[in-house]
């Protein structure tokens, strides 16, 4: 063990000519001064390059596909690190953003990072076409692995309902979650019922809620109570609307 | 007897040239770098940290092992230590096998040290499988480095060959995929020749991109049969490289 810390045989500092440490200090000082005069690098939105092709990335990663995917999203993320979230996102070419997210997901399909970025980062820009583009991207990728990716589509469904004010789109997403994501949480699978209710489709909502309760899928007592009360509320709402129609 | 003695002193030389300290320093730097990566990620931070550390640690371990073997043998050649050993009537086979055994001990040590943080970052079973696979990979790199330095005698060409071999072995699967499915020119003579060459390389090189995989740590560990396959292939390639080193060393004129 002492061999690890044995002192090496070196001459004293006095053996070094005076000019040598002076040159060393001067060169280091010049390097620091030159660096301090240069502007801090900024990631400009228009500088975002298209993502490399899968073949190129696969060869360049030397088999480390997960790390290649991780560095792809971190590189893309560097273009977000600017003050003011909406302005830089507006300047980004979302087709290029999608290409990076796509390649990251292709190389690491188990990761939720690209879909998180799509739904909760790039989907938050105050620009409807871009929001829709991200939602459709999340929806397309959801269909590849519904049980793993339902939460991102659920976020998009909520975004479609409350921010895009597109109930039809929200219903489409919520229906696909119910249809394909068998292991999704109860609240996500029940979203379509409440969206239908909000759309005034009381009859459809009542049928779906009744069916959900009848299958015994819901086991939590609090949730059962809540959904049963909702069903009663739907039934009374439907009765009052049909009574109004008869009176007319 | 010669093999054991040479192996023991080879391992001791690693201790005296601060290989353990270097490996520990590399570990500390890698952990710091992985913490930086973890801070960059806003989601799945542990996955990012584990993935980065595993990939970087693997490269660093290969680099440390290879450079140590190459430098050690090159120094022995230049200091005429080899002539002294052979003048003592040590069989050449014993010399190569003894050196290989000593370097294997160093490789195992480096693999264990470098993989320590993964026992915290990943499940124990996955970390164990990764460590075992890295050990086999480093054993292969050790034998390759020994073969290269015996063949080339100089550090630079030997190091270049080891680097080229390793990178090629890690990308051979990607190259075979690209060769089999070209974007254009499918069926042309040049594409056919390229395909034959790439497939031929695939026969000669181990597919290192499937060894010591990061996905074992962040997704699911490998099946035992997969690990056994890696071990067996590693042993076969080790025997091949050892035979090649012995062949060249016996032909070397001293």
Coordinates of C-alpha atoms in Angstrom, one line a residue:
Chain A
X1 CA 0.0 0.0 0.0
X2 CA 2.9 2.4 0.8
X3 CA 4.0 1.9 -2.8
X4 CA 1.0 3.8 -3.9
X5 CA 2.1 6.9 -2.0
X6 CA 5.8 6.7 -2.5
X7 CA 7.4 10.1 -3.3
X8 CA 8.7 10.3 -6.8
X9 CA 12.3 11.4 -7.4
X10 CA 12.1 15.0 -8.4
X11 CA 14.4 18.0 -8.3
X12 CA 13.6 21.1 -6.3
X13 CA 11.6 24.1 -7.6
X14 CA 14.8 26.1 -7.6
X15 CA 16.2 24.0 -10.5
X16 CA 13.6 25.5 -12.8
X17 CA 14.8 28.6 -14.8
X18 CA 12.9 31.7 -13.8
X19 CA 11.6 32.3 -17.3
X20 CA 9.8 29.0 -17.4
X21 CA 7.2 29.6 -14.6
X22 CA 6.9 33.2 -15.8
X23 CA 6.0 31.9 -19.3
X24 CA 3.6 29.4 -17.8
X25 CA 1.8 32.1 -15.7
X26 CA 1.7 34.5 -18.6
X27 CA 0.3 32.0 -21.0
X28 CA -2.4 30.9 -18.5
X29 CA -3.3 34.5 -17.8
X30 CA -3.6 35.3 -21.5
X31 CA -5.8 32.2 -22.0
X32 CA -8.1 33.4 -19.2
X33 CA -8.2 37.0 -20.6
X34 CA -9.0 35.8 -24.1
X35 CA -11.8 33.5 -22.8
X36 CA -13.3 36.3 -20.7
X37 CA -13.5 38.6 -23.8
X38 CA -15.5 36.0 -25.8
X39 CA -19.3 36.1 -25.8
X40 CA -21.1 33.3 -23.9
X41 CA -22.4 30.7 -26.4
X42 CA -26.1 31.0 -27.0
X43 CA -28.2 28.3 -28.5
X44 CA -30.1 30.1 -31.2
X45 CA -33.4 28.6 -32.3
X46 CA -32.6 28.9 -36.0
X47 CA -29.4 27.0 -35.4
X48 CA -31.2 23.7 -34.6
X49 CA -30.1 21.2 -37.1
X50 CA -32.1 18.2 -38.4
X51 CA -31.6 15.1 -36.4
X52 CA -29.1 12.6 -37.8
X53 CA -30.5 9.5 -39.5
X54 CA -30.9 6.4 -37.5
X55 CA -28.1 4.6 -39.4
X56 CA -25.6 7.4 -38.7
X57 CA -26.5 7.6 -35.1
X58 CA -26.4 3.9 -34.6
X59 CA -22.9 3.7 -36.1
X60 CA -21.7 6.8 -34.2
X61 CA -23.0 5.5 -30.9
X62 CA -21.0 2.2 -31.0
X63 CA -23.9 0.3 -29.6
X64 CA -24.8 2.7 -26.8
X65 CA -28.3 3.4 -28.1
X66 CA -29.7 4.6 -24.8
X67 CA -26.9 7.1 -24.2
X68 CA -27.3 8.3 -27.8
X69 CA -31.0 8.9 -27.2
X70 CA -30.2 10.7 -23.9
X71 CA -27.7 13.0 -25.5
X72 CA -30.1 13.7 -28.4
X73 CA -32.8 15.0 -26.0
X74 CA -30.2 17.0 -23.9
X75 CA -28.9 18.6 -27.1
X76 CA -32.5 19.5 -28.1
X77 CA -33.1 20.7 -24.5
X78 CA -30.2 23.2 -24.8
X79 CA -32.3 25.2 -27.2
X80 CA -34.9 25.7 -24.4
X81 CA -32.5 27.3 -22.0
X82 CA -33.4 30.8 -22.9
X83 CA -35.4 33.5 -21.0
X84 CA -39.1 33.6 -21.9
X85 CA -40.5 30.3 -22.8
X86 CA -42.9 31.3 -25.6
X87 CA -40.6 33.4 -27.8
X88 CA -37.8 30.9 -28.4
X89 CA -40.3 28.0 -28.9
X90 CA -42.2 30.0 -31.5
X91 CA -38.9 30.4 -33.4
X92 CA -38.2 26.7 -33.4
X93 CA -38.9 24.6 -36.4
X94 CA -41.2 22.0 -34.9
X95 CA -40.6 19.6 -37.7
X96 CA -37.0 19.5 -36.7
X97 CA -38.0 19.2 -33.0
X98 CA -40.1 16.2 -33.9
X99 CA -37.3 14.6 -35.8
X100 CA -35.1 14.8 -32.7
X101 CA -37.8 13.5 -30.4
X102 CA -38.6 10.7 -32.9
X103 CA -35.0 9.5 -33.1
X104 CA -34.6 9.7 -29.3
X105 CA -37.7 7.5 -28.9
X106 CA -36.5 5.1 -31.5
X107 CA -33.2 4.6 -29.8
X108 CA -34.6 4.4 -26.3
X109 CA -38.3 3.3 -26.5
X110 CA -38.5 2.6 -22.8
X111 CA -37.9 6.2 -21.9
X112 CA -40.7 8.7 -21.4
X113 CA -38.4 11.7 -21.7
X114 CA -39.1 12.5 -25.4
X115 CA -42.9 12.3 -24.9
X116 CA -42.7 14.3 -21.7
X117 CA -40.8 17.0 -23.7
X118 CA -43.4 16.9 -26.5
X119 CA -46.5 17.1 -24.2
X120 CA -45.3 19.2 -21.3
X121 CA -42.6 21.4 -22.8
X122 CA -43.1 21.9 -26.6
X123 CA -46.8 21.4 -26.3
X124 CA -47.1 24.4 -24.0
X125 CA -46.2 27.0 -26.6
X126 CA -49.0 29.5 -27.2
X127 CA -49.4 28.6 -30.8
X128 CA -52.3 26.3 -31.8
X129 CA -50.8 24.5 -34.8
X130 CA -47.6 23.7 -32.9
X131 CA -49.6 22.4 -29.9
X132 CA -51.7 20.2 -32.3
X133 CA -48.5 19.0 -33.9
X134 CA -47.1 17.9 -30.6
X135 CA -50.3 16.2 -29.5
X136 CA -50.5 14.3 -32.8
X137 CA -46.9 13.2 -32.3
X138 CA -47.7 12.0 -28.8
X139 CA -50.8 10.2 -30.0
X140 CA -48.9 8.4 -32.8
X141 CA -46.2 7.2 -30.4
X142 CA -48.8 6.2 -27.8
X143 CA -50.2 3.7 -30.3
X144 CA -46.8 2.0 -30.4
X145 CA -46.8 1.2 -26.6
X146 CA -50.2 2.3 -25.1
X147 CA -49.7 0.8 -21.7
X148 CA -46.4 2.6 -21.2
X149 CA -47.3 5.9 -22.8
X150 CA -50.9 6.6 -21.8
X151 CA -50.0 9.3 -19.3
X152 CA -48.6 11.6 -22.0
X153 CA -51.7 11.2 -24.1
X154 CA -53.9 11.9 -21.1
X155 CA -52.0 15.2 -20.7
X156 CA -52.7 15.9 -24.3
X157 CA -56.4 15.1 -23.9
X158 CA -56.6 17.6 -21.0
X159 CA -54.7 20.2 -23.1
X160 CA -57.0 19.6 -26.0
X161 CA -60.0 20.2 -23.8
X162 CA -58.9 23.2 -21.8
X163 CA -56.4 25.0 -24.0
X164 CA -57.3 24.1 -27.5
X165 CA -61.0 24.0 -26.6
X166 CA -61.4 21.1 -29.0
X167 CA -63.7 18.6 -27.3
X168 CA -63.7 16.3 -30.3
X169 CA -60.0 16.0 -30.2
X170 CA -60.0 15.4 -26.4
X171 CA -62.6 12.8 -26.8
X172 CA -60.6 11.0 -29.5
X173 CA -57.5 10.8 -27.3
X174 CA -59.5 9.8 -24.2
X175 CA -61.3 7.1 -26.2
X176 CA -58.0 5.7 -27.4
X177 CA -56.7 5.6 -23.9
X178 CA -59.7 3.6 -22.8
X179 CA -59.5 1.3 -25.8
X180 CA -55.8 0.5 -25.9
X181 CA -54.3 1.2 -22.5
X182 CA -55.6 -1.5 -20.3
X183 CA -53.2 -0.8 -17.5
X184 CA -53.9 3.0 -17.4
X185 CA -55.1 4.5 -14.2
X186 CA -58.8 4.7 -13.5
X187 CA -59.1 8.4 -13.9
X188 CA -57.5 8.3 -17.3
X189 CA -59.8 5.5 -18.5
X190 CA -62.8 7.4 -17.2
X191 CA -61.9 10.7 -18.9
X192 CA -63.9 10.0 -22.0
X193 CA -67.1 9.7 -19.9
X194 CA -66.7 13.2 -18.4
X195 CA -65.7 14.7 -21.7
X196 CA -68.9 13.3 -23.2
X197 CA -70.8 14.8 -20.3
X198 CA -69.3 18.1 -21.0
X199 CA -70.2 17.8 -24.7
X200 CA -73.8 17.3 -23.7
X201 CA -73.7 13.7 -24.8
X202 CA -75.5 12.7 -21.6
X203 CA -76.9 9.4 -23.0
X204 CA -73.5 8.2 -24.1
X205 CA -71.8 9.2 -20.9
X206 CA -74.5 7.4 -18.9
X207 CA -74.1 4.2 -20.9
X208 CA -70.4 4.2 -20.5
X209 CA -70.4 5.0 -16.8
X210 CA -73.0 2.4 -16.2
X211 CA -71.0 -0.1 -18.1
X212 CA -67.9 0.8 -16.2
X213 CA -69.6 0.2 -12.9
X214 CA -71.3 -3.0 -14.1
X215 CA -68.0 -4.7 -15.2
X216 CA -66.6 -4.4 -11.7
X217 CA -63.5 -2.8 -13.0
X218 CA -63.6 -0.1 -10.3
X219 CA -62.9 -1.6 -6.9
X220 CA -61.9 1.4 -4.7
X221 CA -65.0 2.2 -2.5
X222 CA -64.4 6.0 -2.7
X223 CA -64.2 5.8 -6.4
X224 CA -67.3 3.6 -6.6
X225 CA -69.2 6.0 -4.5
X226 CA -68.1 9.0 -6.6
X227 CA -68.9 7.3 -9.9
X228 CA -72.3 6.1 -8.7
X229 CA -73.2 9.6 -7.6
X230 CA -72.1 10.9 -11.1
X231 CA -74.4 8.3 -12.7
X232 CA -77.3 9.4 -10.6
X233 CA -76.5 13.1 -11.5
X234 CA -76.4 12.1 -15.2
X235 CA -79.7 10.3 -15.0
X236 CA -81.4 13.2 -13.2
X237 CA -79.9 15.7 -15.8
X238 CA -81.2 13.5 -18.6
X239 CA -84.7 13.3 -17.0
X240 CA -84.9 17.0 -16.5
X241 CA -83.8 17.7 -20.1
X242 CA -86.4 15.3 -21.5
X243 CA -89.1 16.8 -19.3
X244 CA -88.3 20.2 -20.7
X245 CA -88.5 18.9 -24.2
X246 CA -92.0 17.3 -23.5
X247 CA -93.3 20.6 -22.1
X248 CA -92.2 22.4 -25.2
Chain B
X1 CA 5.9 -22.0 -11.7
X2 CA 7.3 -19.5 -14.2
X3 CA 3.8 -18.5 -15.2
X4 CA 2.7 -17.9 -11.6
X5 CA 5.9 -15.9 -10.8
X6 CA 5.7 -13.7 -13.9
X7 CA 2.0 -13.2 -13.3
X8 CA 2.5 -12.2 -9.7
X9 CA 5.2 -9.6 -10.5
X10 CA 3.1 -8.3 -13.4
X11 CA 0.3 -7.6 -11.0
X12 CA 2.7 -6.1 -8.5
X13 CA 4.0 -3.8 -11.2
X14 CA 0.5 -2.5 -11.7
X15 CA 0.3 -1.7 -8.0
X16 CA 3.6 0.2 -8.1
X17 CA 2.7 2.2 -11.2
X18 CA -0.4 3.5 -9.5
X19 CA -3.0 1.7 -11.6
X20 CA -5.4 1.4 -8.6
X21 CA -5.0 5.2 -7.9
X22 CA -5.7 6.0 -11.5
X23 CA -8.8 3.8 -11.6
X24 CA -10.1 5.4 -8.4
X25 CA -9.5 8.9 -9.8
X26 CA -11.3 7.9 -13.0
X27 CA -14.2 6.6 -10.9
X28 CA -14.4 9.9 -9.0
X29 CA -14.3 12.0 -12.2
X30 CA -17.0 9.8 -13.9
X31 CA -19.3 10.0 -10.9
X32 CA -18.9 13.8 -10.9
X33 CA -19.7 13.9 -14.6
X34 CA -22.7 11.7 -14.2
X35 CA -24.0 14.0 -11.4
X36 CA -23.7 16.9 -13.9
X37 CA -25.7 15.0 -16.5
X38 CA -28.3 14.1 -13.8
X39 CA -28.8 17.8 -13.0
X40 CA -29.4 18.6 -16.7
X41 CA -32.2 16.1 -17.0
X42 CA -35.6 17.3 -15.8
X43 CA -37.2 13.9 -15.8
X44 CA -35.8 10.3 -15.4
X45 CA -32.7 11.8 -13.9
X46 CA -31.5 8.5 -12.4
X47 CA -31.9 6.8 -15.8
X48 CA -29.8 9.5 -17.4
X49 CA -27.1 9.3 -14.7
X50 CA -26.9 5.5 -14.9
X51 CA -26.8 5.4 -18.6
X52 CA -24.1 8.0 -18.9
X53 CA -22.0 6.5 -16.2
X54 CA -22.2 3.0 -17.6
X55 CA -21.3 4.0 -21.1
X56 CA -18.4 6.3 -20.0
X57 CA -17.1 3.9 -17.4
X58 CA -16.9 1.1 -20.0
X59 CA -14.9 3.2 -22.4
X60 CA -12.6 4.4 -19.6
X61 CA -12.0 0.9 -18.3
X62 CA -11.1 -0.3 -21.8
X63 CA -8.8 2.6 -22.2
X64 CA -7.0 2.1 -18.9
X65 CA -6.6 -1.6 -19.4
X66 CA -5.3 -1.3 -22.9
X67 CA -2.9 1.6 -22.3
X68 CA -1.5 -0.1 -19.2
X69 CA -0.8 -3.4 -21.1
X70 CA 0.7 -1.6 -24.1
X71 CA 2.9 0.7 -22.0
X72 CA 4.1 -2.1 -19.7
X73 CA 5.2 -4.4 -22.5
X74 CA 6.7 -1.6 -24.5
X75 CA 8.7 -0.5 -21.5
X76 CA 9.9 -4.0 -21.0
X77 CA 11.0 -4.3 -24.6
X78 CA 12.8 -1.0 -24.5
X79 CA 14.5 -1.6 -21.1
X80 CA 15.7 -5.0 -22.4
X81 CA 13.9 -6.7 -19.6
X82 CA 12.6 -9.3 -22.0
X83 CA 16.1 -10.3 -23.0
X84 CA 17.1 -10.7 -19.3
X85 CA 14.0 -12.9 -18.7
X86 CA 14.6 -15.1 -21.7
X87 CA 18.2 -15.4 -20.9
X88 CA 17.1 -17.1 -17.7
X89 CA 15.8 -19.9 -19.8
X90 CA 12.1 -19.0 -19.3
X91 CA 10.1 -20.6 -22.1
X92 CA 8.5 -18.0 -24.3
X93 CA 5.1 -19.6 -23.8
X94 CA 5.5 -19.2 -20.0
X95 CA 6.4 -15.6 -20.5
X96 CA 3.3 -14.7 -22.5
X97 CA 1.0 -16.8 -20.4
X98 CA 2.4 -15.3 -17.2
X99 CA 2.1 -11.8 -18.5
X100 CA -1.5 -12.5 -19.6
X101 CA -2.4 -13.9 -16.2
X102 CA -1.0 -10.9 -14.4
X103 CA -2.7 -8.5 -16.7
X104 CA -6.0 -10.4 -16.2
X105 CA -5.7 -9.7 -12.5
X106 CA -5.3 -6.0 -13.3
X107 CA -8.3 -6.1 -15.7
X108 CA -10.5 -7.8 -13.1
X109 CA -9.5 -5.2 -10.5
X110 CA -10.3 -2.3 -12.9
X111 CA -13.7 -3.8 -13.7
X112 CA -14.7 -4.2 -10.1
X113 CA -13.5 -0.7 -9.1
X114 CA -15.2 1.0 -12.1
X115 CA -18.5 -0.8 -11.6
X116 CA -18.8 0.1 -7.9
X117 CA -21.2 3.1 -8.3
X118 CA -23.5 0.9 -10.4
X119 CA -24.3 -1.2 -7.4
X120 CA -26.0 1.9 -6.0
X121 CA -27.5 3.2 -9.3
X122 CA -29.0 0.0 -10.6
X123 CA -30.4 -3.3 -9.2
X124 CA -27.9 -5.7 -7.8
X125 CA -28.6 -8.4 -10.3
X126 CA -28.2 -6.0 -13.3
X127 CA -25.0 -4.5 -11.8
X128 CA -23.5 -8.0 -11.3
X129 CA -24.3 -9.0 -14.9
X130 CA -22.8 -5.8 -16.2
X131 CA -19.6 -6.2 -14.1
X132 CA -19.2 -9.8 -15.3
X133 CA -19.6 -8.8 -18.9
X134 CA -17.2 -5.9 -18.5
X135 CA -14.6 -8.3 -16.9
X136 CA -14.9 -10.6 -19.9
X137 CA -14.6 -7.6 -22.3
X138 CA -11.5 -6.3 -20.4
X139 CA -9.9 -9.8 -20.5
X140 CA -10.4 -9.7 -24.3
X141 CA -8.9 -6.2 -24.6
X142 CA -6.0 -7.4 -22.4
X143 CA -5.2 -10.3 -24.8
X144 CA -5.7 -8.1 -27.8
X145 CA -3.3 -5.4 -26.5
X146 CA -0.7 -8.1 -25.6
X147 CA -1.0 -9.5 -29.1
X148 CA -0.7 -6.1 -30.8
X149 CA 2.3 -5.0 -28.8
X150 CA 4.1 -8.3 -29.4
X151 CA 3.3 -8.0 -33.2
X152 CA 4.0 -4.3 -33.7
X153 CA 6.6 -3.8 -31.0
X154 CA 5.9 0.0 -31.0
X155 CA 3.3 1.7 -28.8
X156 CA 1.6 3.9 -31.4
X157 CA 0.7 1.3 -34.1
X158 CA -0.3 -1.2 -31.4
X159 CA -2.6 1.4 -29.7
X160 CA -4.0 2.4 -33.1
X161 CA -4.8 -1.2 -33.9
X162 CA -6.5 -1.9 -30.6
X163 CA -8.6 1.3 -30.9
X164 CA -9.6 0.5 -34.4
X165 CA -10.5 -3.1 -33.5
X166 CA -12.5 -2.1 -30.5
X167 CA -14.5 0.6 -32.3
X168 CA -15.1 -1.7 -35.2
X169 CA -16.3 -4.5 -33.0
X170 CA -18.7 -2.1 -31.3
X171 CA -20.1 -0.9 -34.6
X172 CA -20.1 -4.1 -36.6
X173 CA -23.8 -4.8 -36.0
X174 CA -24.7 -1.3 -37.2
X175 CA -22.5 -1.8 -40.3
X176 CA -24.0 -5.1 -41.1
X177 CA -27.5 -3.6 -40.9
X178 CA -26.5 -0.7 -43.1
X179 CA -24.8 -3.1 -45.6
X180 CA -27.8 -5.3 -45.8
X181 CA -30.3 -2.4 -46.3
X182 CA -28.6 0.3 -48.3
X183 CA -30.5 3.5 -49.1
X184 CA -29.6 3.2 -52.7
X185 CA -27.6 1.0 -55.0
X186 CA -29.0 -2.2 -53.8
X187 CA -27.9 -5.2 -55.9
X188 CA -25.0 -3.3 -57.5
X189 CA -21.6 -5.1 -57.6
X190 CA -20.1 -2.5 -55.3
X191 CA -22.9 -3.0 -52.8
X192 CA -22.5 -6.8 -53.0
X193 CA -18.8 -6.6 -52.4
X194 CA -19.3 -4.3 -49.5
X195 CA -21.8 -6.7 -48.0
X196 CA -19.5 -9.6 -48.3
X197 CA -16.6 -7.7 -46.7
X198 CA -18.8 -6.5 -43.8
X199 CA -20.3 -9.9 -43.3
X200 CA -16.8 -11.4 -43.4
X201 CA -15.7 -8.9 -40.7
X202 CA -18.7 -10.0 -38.7
X203 CA -17.4 -13.6 -38.7
X204 CA -14.0 -12.4 -37.4
X205 CA -15.1 -9.8 -34.8
X206 CA -17.0 -10.3 -31.6
X207 CA -20.2 -8.1 -31.6
X208 CA -19.2 -6.0 -28.6
X209 CA -22.2 -3.7 -28.9
X210 CA -24.2 -6.6 -27.3
X211 CA -21.8 -7.0 -24.4
X212 CA -21.9 -4.9 -21.2
X213 CA -25.1 -3.2 -22.4
X214 CA -26.5 -0.1 -20.7
X215 CA -30.0 -1.4 -21.2
X216 CA -29.3 -4.2 -18.6
X217 CA -29.0 -1.5 -16.0
X218 CA -31.9 0.8 -16.9
X219 CA -34.4 -1.6 -18.3
X220 CA -34.0 -5.3 -17.5
X221 CA -31.0 -7.5 -16.8
X222 CA -29.9 -10.1 -19.3
X223 CA -31.0 -13.7 -19.3
X224 CA -28.4 -16.0 -17.8
X225 CA -28.1 -17.8 -21.1
X226 CA -27.1 -14.5 -22.8
X227 CA -24.4 -13.9 -20.2
X228 CA -23.2 -17.4 -20.6
X229 CA -23.0 -16.8 -24.4
X230 CA -20.9 -13.7 -23.8
X231 CA -18.6 -15.6 -21.4
X232 CA -18.1 -18.5 -23.9
X233 CA -17.5 -16.2 -26.8
X234 CA -15.0 -14.2 -24.7
X235 CA -13.1 -17.4 -23.7
X236 CA -12.9 -18.5 -27.4
X237 CA -11.7 -15.1 -28.5
X238 CA -9.2 -15.0 -25.6
X239 CA -7.8 -18.4 -26.7
X240 CA -7.6 -17.1 -30.3
X241 CA -5.7 -13.9 -29.4
X242 CA -3.4 -15.8 -27.0
X243 CA -2.6 -18.3 -29.7
X244 CA -1.9 -15.4 -32.1
X245 CA 0.3 -13.6 -29.6
X246 CA 2.2 -16.9 -28.9
X247 CA 2.6 -17.4 -32.7
X248 CA 4.1 -14.0 -33.2
X249 CA 6.3 -14.1 -30.1
X250 CA 7.8 -17.4 -30.9
X251 CA 8.7 -16.0 -34.4
X252 CA 10.2 -12.9 -32.9
X253 CA 14.0 -12.8 -33.3
X254 CA 15.8 -11.7 -30.1

